Short mmCIF file of C-alpha atoms in Angstrom, two decimals:
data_model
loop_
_atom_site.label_atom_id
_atom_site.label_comp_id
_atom_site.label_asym_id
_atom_site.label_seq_id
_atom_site.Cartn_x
_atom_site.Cartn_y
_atom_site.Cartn_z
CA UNK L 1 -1.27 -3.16 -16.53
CA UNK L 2 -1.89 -0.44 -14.28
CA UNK L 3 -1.62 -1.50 -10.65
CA UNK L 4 -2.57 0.89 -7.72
CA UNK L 5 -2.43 1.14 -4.11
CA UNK L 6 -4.92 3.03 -2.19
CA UNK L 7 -5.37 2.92 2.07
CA UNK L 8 -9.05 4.00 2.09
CA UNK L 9 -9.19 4.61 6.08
CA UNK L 10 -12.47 2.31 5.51
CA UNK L 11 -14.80 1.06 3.08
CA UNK L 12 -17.87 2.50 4.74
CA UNK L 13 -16.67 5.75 4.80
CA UNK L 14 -15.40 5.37 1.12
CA UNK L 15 -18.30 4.17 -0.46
CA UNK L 16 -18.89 7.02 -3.12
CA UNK L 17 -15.48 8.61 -3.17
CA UNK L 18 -13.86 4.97 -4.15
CA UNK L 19 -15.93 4.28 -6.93
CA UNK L 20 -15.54 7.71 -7.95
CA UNK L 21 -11.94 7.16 -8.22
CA UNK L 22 -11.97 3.94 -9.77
CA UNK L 23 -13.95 5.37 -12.94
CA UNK L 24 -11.79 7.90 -13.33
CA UNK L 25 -8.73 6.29 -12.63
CA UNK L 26 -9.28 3.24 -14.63
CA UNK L 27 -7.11 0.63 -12.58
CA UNK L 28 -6.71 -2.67 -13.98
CA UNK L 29 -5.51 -3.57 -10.20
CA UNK L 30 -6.05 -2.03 -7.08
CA UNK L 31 -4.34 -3.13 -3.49
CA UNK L 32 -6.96 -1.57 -0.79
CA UNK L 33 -5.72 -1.17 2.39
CA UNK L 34 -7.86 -0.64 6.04
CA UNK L 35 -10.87 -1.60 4.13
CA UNK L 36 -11.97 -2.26 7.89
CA UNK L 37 -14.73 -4.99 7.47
CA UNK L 38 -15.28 -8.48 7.62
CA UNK L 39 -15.29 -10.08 4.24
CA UNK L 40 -19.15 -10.87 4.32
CA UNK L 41 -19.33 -7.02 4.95
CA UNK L 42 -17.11 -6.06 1.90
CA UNK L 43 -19.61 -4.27 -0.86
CA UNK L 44 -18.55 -6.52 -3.46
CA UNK L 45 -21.22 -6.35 -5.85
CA UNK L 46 -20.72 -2.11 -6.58
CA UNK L 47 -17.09 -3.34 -7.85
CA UNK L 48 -17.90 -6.53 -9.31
CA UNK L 49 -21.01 -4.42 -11.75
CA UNK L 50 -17.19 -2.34 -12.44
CA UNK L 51 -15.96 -5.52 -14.16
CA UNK L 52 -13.61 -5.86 -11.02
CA UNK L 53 -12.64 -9.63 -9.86
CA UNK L 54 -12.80 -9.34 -5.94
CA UNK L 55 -10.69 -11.08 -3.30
CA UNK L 56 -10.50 -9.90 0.37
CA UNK L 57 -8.97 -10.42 3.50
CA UNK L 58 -11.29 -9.11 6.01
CA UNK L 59 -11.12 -8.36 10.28
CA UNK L 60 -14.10 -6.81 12.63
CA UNK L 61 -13.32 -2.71 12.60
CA UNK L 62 -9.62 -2.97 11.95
CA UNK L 63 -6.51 -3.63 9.08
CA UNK L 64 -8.06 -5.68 6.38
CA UNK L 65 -7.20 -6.12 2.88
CA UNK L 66 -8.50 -6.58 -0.55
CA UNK L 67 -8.20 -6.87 -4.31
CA UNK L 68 -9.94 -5.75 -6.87
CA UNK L 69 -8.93 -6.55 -10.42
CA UNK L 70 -10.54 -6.39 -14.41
CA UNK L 71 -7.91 -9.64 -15.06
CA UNK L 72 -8.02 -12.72 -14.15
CA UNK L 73 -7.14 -13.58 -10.92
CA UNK L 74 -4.95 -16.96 -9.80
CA UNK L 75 -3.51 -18.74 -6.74
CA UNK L 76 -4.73 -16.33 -3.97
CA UNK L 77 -4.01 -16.48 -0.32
CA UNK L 78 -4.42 -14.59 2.82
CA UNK L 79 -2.08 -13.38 5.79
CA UNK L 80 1.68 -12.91 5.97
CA UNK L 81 3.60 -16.42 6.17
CA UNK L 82 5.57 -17.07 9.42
CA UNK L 83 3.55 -16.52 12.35
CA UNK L 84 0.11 -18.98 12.19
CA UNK L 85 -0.98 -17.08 15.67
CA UNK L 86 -0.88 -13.94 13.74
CA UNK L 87 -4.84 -12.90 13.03
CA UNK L 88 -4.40 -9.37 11.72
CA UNK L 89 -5.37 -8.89 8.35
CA UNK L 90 -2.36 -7.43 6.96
CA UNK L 91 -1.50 -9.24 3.87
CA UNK L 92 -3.25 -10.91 0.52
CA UNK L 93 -1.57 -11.71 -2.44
CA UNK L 94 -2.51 -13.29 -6.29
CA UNK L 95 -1.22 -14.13 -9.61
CA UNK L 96 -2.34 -11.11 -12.57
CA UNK L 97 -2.92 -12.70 -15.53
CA UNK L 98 -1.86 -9.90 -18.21
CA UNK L 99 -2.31 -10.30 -21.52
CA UNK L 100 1.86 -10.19 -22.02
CA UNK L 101 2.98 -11.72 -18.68
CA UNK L 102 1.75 -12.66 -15.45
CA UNK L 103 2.32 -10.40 -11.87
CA UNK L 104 2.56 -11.66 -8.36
CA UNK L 105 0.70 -8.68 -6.76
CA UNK L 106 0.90 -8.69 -2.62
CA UNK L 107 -0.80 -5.85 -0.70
CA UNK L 108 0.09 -4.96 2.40
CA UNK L 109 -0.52 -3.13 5.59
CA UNK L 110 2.31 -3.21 7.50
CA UNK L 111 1.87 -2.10 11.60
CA UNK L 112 2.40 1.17 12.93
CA UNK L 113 4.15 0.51 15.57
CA UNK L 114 3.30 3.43 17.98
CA UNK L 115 4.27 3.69 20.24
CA UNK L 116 7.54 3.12 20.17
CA UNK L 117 9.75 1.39 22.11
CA UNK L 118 7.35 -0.90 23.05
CA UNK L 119 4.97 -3.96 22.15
CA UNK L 120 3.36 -2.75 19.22
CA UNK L 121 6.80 -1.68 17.71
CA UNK L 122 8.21 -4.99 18.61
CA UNK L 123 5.29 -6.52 16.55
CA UNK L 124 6.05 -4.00 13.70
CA UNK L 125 9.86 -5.58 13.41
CA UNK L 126 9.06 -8.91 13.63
CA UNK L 127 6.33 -8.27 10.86
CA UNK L 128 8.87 -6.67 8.78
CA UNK L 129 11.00 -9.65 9.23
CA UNK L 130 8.38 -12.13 7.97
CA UNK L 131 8.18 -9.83 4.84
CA UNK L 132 11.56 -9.75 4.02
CA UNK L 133 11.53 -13.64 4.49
CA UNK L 134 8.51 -14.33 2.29
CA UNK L 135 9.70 -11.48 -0.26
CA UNK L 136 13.25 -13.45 -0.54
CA UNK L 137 11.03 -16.25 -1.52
CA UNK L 138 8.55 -14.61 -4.40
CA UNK L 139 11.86 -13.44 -5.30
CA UNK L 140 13.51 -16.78 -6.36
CA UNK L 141 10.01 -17.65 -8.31
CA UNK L 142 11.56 -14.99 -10.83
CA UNK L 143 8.31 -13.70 -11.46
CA UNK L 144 7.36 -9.88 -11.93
CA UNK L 145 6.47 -9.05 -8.57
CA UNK L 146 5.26 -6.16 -7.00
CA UNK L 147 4.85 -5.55 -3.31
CA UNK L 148 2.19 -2.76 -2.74
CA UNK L 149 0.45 -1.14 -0.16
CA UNK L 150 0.70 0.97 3.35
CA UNK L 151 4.66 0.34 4.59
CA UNK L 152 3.98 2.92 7.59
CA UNK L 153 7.67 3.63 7.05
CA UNK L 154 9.14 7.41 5.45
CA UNK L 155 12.31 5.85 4.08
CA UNK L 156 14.50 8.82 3.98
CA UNK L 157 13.80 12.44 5.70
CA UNK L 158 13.21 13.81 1.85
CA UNK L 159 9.57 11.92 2.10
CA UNK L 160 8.25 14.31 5.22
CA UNK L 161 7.73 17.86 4.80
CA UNK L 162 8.81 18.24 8.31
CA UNK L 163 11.03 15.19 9.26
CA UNK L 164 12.24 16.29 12.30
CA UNK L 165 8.60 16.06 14.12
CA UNK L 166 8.87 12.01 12.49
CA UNK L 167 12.50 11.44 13.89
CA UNK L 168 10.97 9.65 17.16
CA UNK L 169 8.45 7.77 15.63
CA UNK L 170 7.75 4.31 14.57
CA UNK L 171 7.42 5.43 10.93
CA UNK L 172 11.11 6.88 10.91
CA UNK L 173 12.78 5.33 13.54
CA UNK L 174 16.07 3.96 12.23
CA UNK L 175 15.03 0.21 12.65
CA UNK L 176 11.84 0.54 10.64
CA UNK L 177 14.04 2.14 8.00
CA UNK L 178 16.81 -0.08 8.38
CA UNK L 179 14.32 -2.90 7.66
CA UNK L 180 12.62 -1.24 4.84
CA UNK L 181 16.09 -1.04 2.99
CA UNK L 182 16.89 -4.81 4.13
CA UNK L 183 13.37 -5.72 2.18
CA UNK L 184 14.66 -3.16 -0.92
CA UNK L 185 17.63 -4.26 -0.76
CA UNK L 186 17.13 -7.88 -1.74
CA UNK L 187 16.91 -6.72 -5.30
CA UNK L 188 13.61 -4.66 -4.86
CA UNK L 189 12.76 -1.29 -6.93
CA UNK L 190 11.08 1.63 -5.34
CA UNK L 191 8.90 2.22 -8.35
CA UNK L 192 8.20 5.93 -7.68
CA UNK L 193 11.84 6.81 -6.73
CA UNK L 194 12.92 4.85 -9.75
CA UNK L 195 11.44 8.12 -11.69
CA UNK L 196 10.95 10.89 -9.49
CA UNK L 197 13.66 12.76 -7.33
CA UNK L 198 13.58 15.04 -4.43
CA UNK L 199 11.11 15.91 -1.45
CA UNK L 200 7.74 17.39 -1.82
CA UNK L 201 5.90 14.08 -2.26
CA UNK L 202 3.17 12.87 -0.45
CA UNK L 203 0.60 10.02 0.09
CA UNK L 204 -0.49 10.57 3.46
CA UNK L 205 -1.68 13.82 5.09
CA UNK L 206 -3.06 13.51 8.80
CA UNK L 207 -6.87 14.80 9.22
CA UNK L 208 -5.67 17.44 11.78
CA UNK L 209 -4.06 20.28 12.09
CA UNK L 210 -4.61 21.79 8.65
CA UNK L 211 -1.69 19.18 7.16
CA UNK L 212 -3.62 18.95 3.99
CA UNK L 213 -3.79 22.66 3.41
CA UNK L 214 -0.33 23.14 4.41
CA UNK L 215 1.52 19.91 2.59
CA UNK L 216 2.71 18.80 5.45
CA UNK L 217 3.20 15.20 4.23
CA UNK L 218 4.81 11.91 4.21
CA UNK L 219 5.35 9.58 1.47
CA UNK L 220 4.33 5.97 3.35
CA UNK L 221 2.64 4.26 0.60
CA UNK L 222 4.96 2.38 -1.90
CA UNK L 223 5.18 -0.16 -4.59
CA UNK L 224 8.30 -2.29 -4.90
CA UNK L 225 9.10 -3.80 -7.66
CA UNK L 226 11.16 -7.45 -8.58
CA UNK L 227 13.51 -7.06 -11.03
CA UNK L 228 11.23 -8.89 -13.78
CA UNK L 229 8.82 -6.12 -12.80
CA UNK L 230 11.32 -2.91 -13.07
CA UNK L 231 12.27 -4.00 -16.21
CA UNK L 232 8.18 -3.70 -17.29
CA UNK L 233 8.02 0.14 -15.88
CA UNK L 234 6.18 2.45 -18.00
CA UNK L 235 4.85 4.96 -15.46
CA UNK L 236 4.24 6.39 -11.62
CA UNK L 237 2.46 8.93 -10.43
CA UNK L 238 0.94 9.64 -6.89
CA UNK L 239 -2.66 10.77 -6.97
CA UNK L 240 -2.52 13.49 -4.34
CA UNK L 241 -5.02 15.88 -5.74
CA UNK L 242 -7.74 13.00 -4.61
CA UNK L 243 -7.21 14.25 -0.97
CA UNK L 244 -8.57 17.48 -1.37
CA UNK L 245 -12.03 16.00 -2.51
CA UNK L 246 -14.84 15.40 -0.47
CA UNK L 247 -14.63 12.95 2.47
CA UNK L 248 -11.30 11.48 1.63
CA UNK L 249 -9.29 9.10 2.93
CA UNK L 250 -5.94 10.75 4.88
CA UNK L 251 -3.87 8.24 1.88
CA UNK L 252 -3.82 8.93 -1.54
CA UNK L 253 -3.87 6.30 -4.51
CA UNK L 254 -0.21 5.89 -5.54
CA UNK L 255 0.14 3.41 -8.65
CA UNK L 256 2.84 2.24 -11.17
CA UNK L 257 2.32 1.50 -15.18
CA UNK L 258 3.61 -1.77 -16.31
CA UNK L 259 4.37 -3.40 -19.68
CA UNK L 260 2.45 -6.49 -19.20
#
C-alpha cells in the first residue's frame, strides 16, 4: 500500500501537474494538503476516471484537505477533535481497506504559526495539543496508523539547509518542536528518518529567492507511523525532483511503502 503526502499550494493551480504525478507515481493513497477549495469546487471527477475513491474537507481560498484512494474507503470524518468552534479545514481521516490489513490514514495541515509570539502561534500549540490528544487515542485502537501531511515543523536543524535563518520561526521554534516530539514520542515512527540519515533532505522549497536552484530546503512534510504500521515498512522516498517541473507546488510528494 503505497501512501503519499503531497501539499499542492492549490488544486487550481495543480490541475495538470497533479494528475501528471499521480500516473506516474501510482499512489494507492494520497493525503492532499491546501487543496484550497470548497468541496463542491474539488475536480473530483479527473481523479475519480483515475480509479481514485474521493473524500474532502474543503474551506473558501484557504487550508483544506482531501483523499484520494484506489481502496476502499471506511468510517471517514472531517476536522481535528477538541475544539467544535474550530472551522479550519485542517484535518480528515479514513479507514484503508488493504488487501492484508486495514490503515487509519489522517492528513493533516497543521498551522503555521507566523508570526510568532503571537495569536496565530498560540493557535498553532493548542492545535498541536488536540493532535497529540486524538493521536493518543487512534493509538489505543492498535490499528496501523499513519499520520500524514504538512506538520509546518523542521524537527531538528539537520532538516534546513540553512537552520539558523529558521531558529526564530514558528516552524523551528523550540515549542513547535518540543510538541512535535511529544506527538512522536507517544510511540510514533518518523517513517523517512526510520531509513534515511543526515541533512540534505527536502520537501519544501520557498518560490523566492532562487531556494529551489540553490537547495535551500526544509524537510516539513512527514508521515508518522503507529507501531502496527512501522512494523509494515517497506519503503520511503521524498519526491523532490517533482519541484523542478513546470508550475509546481513549493512541497514535494513525500510517501512511505507499506506491507498491507
Amino acid at each position: 500500500m503505497k501512501i503519499a503526502t503531497f501539499n499542492i499550494n492549490g488544486i487550481k493551480a495543480r490541475v495538470a501537474a497533479l494528475p501528471d504525478w499521480l500516473d506516474e507515481a501510482r499512489p494507492d493513497v494520497a493525503l492532499l494538503q491546501e487543496i484550497k477549495t470548497v468541496d463542491e469546487g474539488f475536480p473530483r471527477e479527473m481523479f475519480e476516471e483515475r480509479g481514485y475513491n474521493v473524500e474532502t474537507h474543503g474551506q473558501k481560498g484557504f487550508n483544506g484537505v482531501a483523499i484520494l484512494s484506489k481502496l476502499p474507503l471506511e468510517d471517514v470524518s472531517r476536522g481535528l477533535p477538541g475544539d467544535g468552534d474550530d472551522t479550519q479545514a485542517r484535518w480528515i481521516e479514513a479507514t484503508v481497506i488493504g488487501e492484508t490489513a486495514a490503515v487509519r490514514v489522517c492528513g493533516l495541515y497543521l498551522p503555521n504559526g507566523n508570526p510568532a509570539p503571537g495569536p496565530k502561534y498560540e493557535y498553532k500549540l493548542a492545535w498541536m495539543a488536540r493532535m497529540e490528544a486524538h493521536a493518543r487515542a487512534l493509538l489505543a485502537s492498535e490499528m496501523a496508523v499513519v499520520l500524514a501531511g504538512d506538520y509546518n515543523v523542521i524537527p531538528q536543524d539537520e532538516d534546513a539547509a540553512r537552520p539558523e535563518v529558521w531558529q526564530d520561526d514558528a516552524l523551528a521554534r523550540p515549542e513547535s518542536r518540543a510538541a512535535f516530539r511529544r506527538i512522536l514520542n507517544l510511540g510514533f515512527t518518523d517513517a523517512f528518518r526510520a531509513r534515511v540519515f543526515g541533512g540534505g533532505h527536502y520537501s519544501f522549497w520557498d518560490y523566492q529567492a532562487g531556494a529551489w536552484n540553490r537547495n535551500d530546503g526544509i524537510r516539513i512534510d512527514h508521515l508518522l507511523l503507529s507501531p502496527q504500521a512501522a512494523d509494515l515498512l517497506s519503503d520511503v522516498r521524498i519526491d523532490h525532483e517533482i519541484r523542478g517541473r513546470e508550475k509546481p507546488s513549493d512541497h514535494v510528494p513525500v510517501w512511505v511503502d507499506l506491507a498491507a
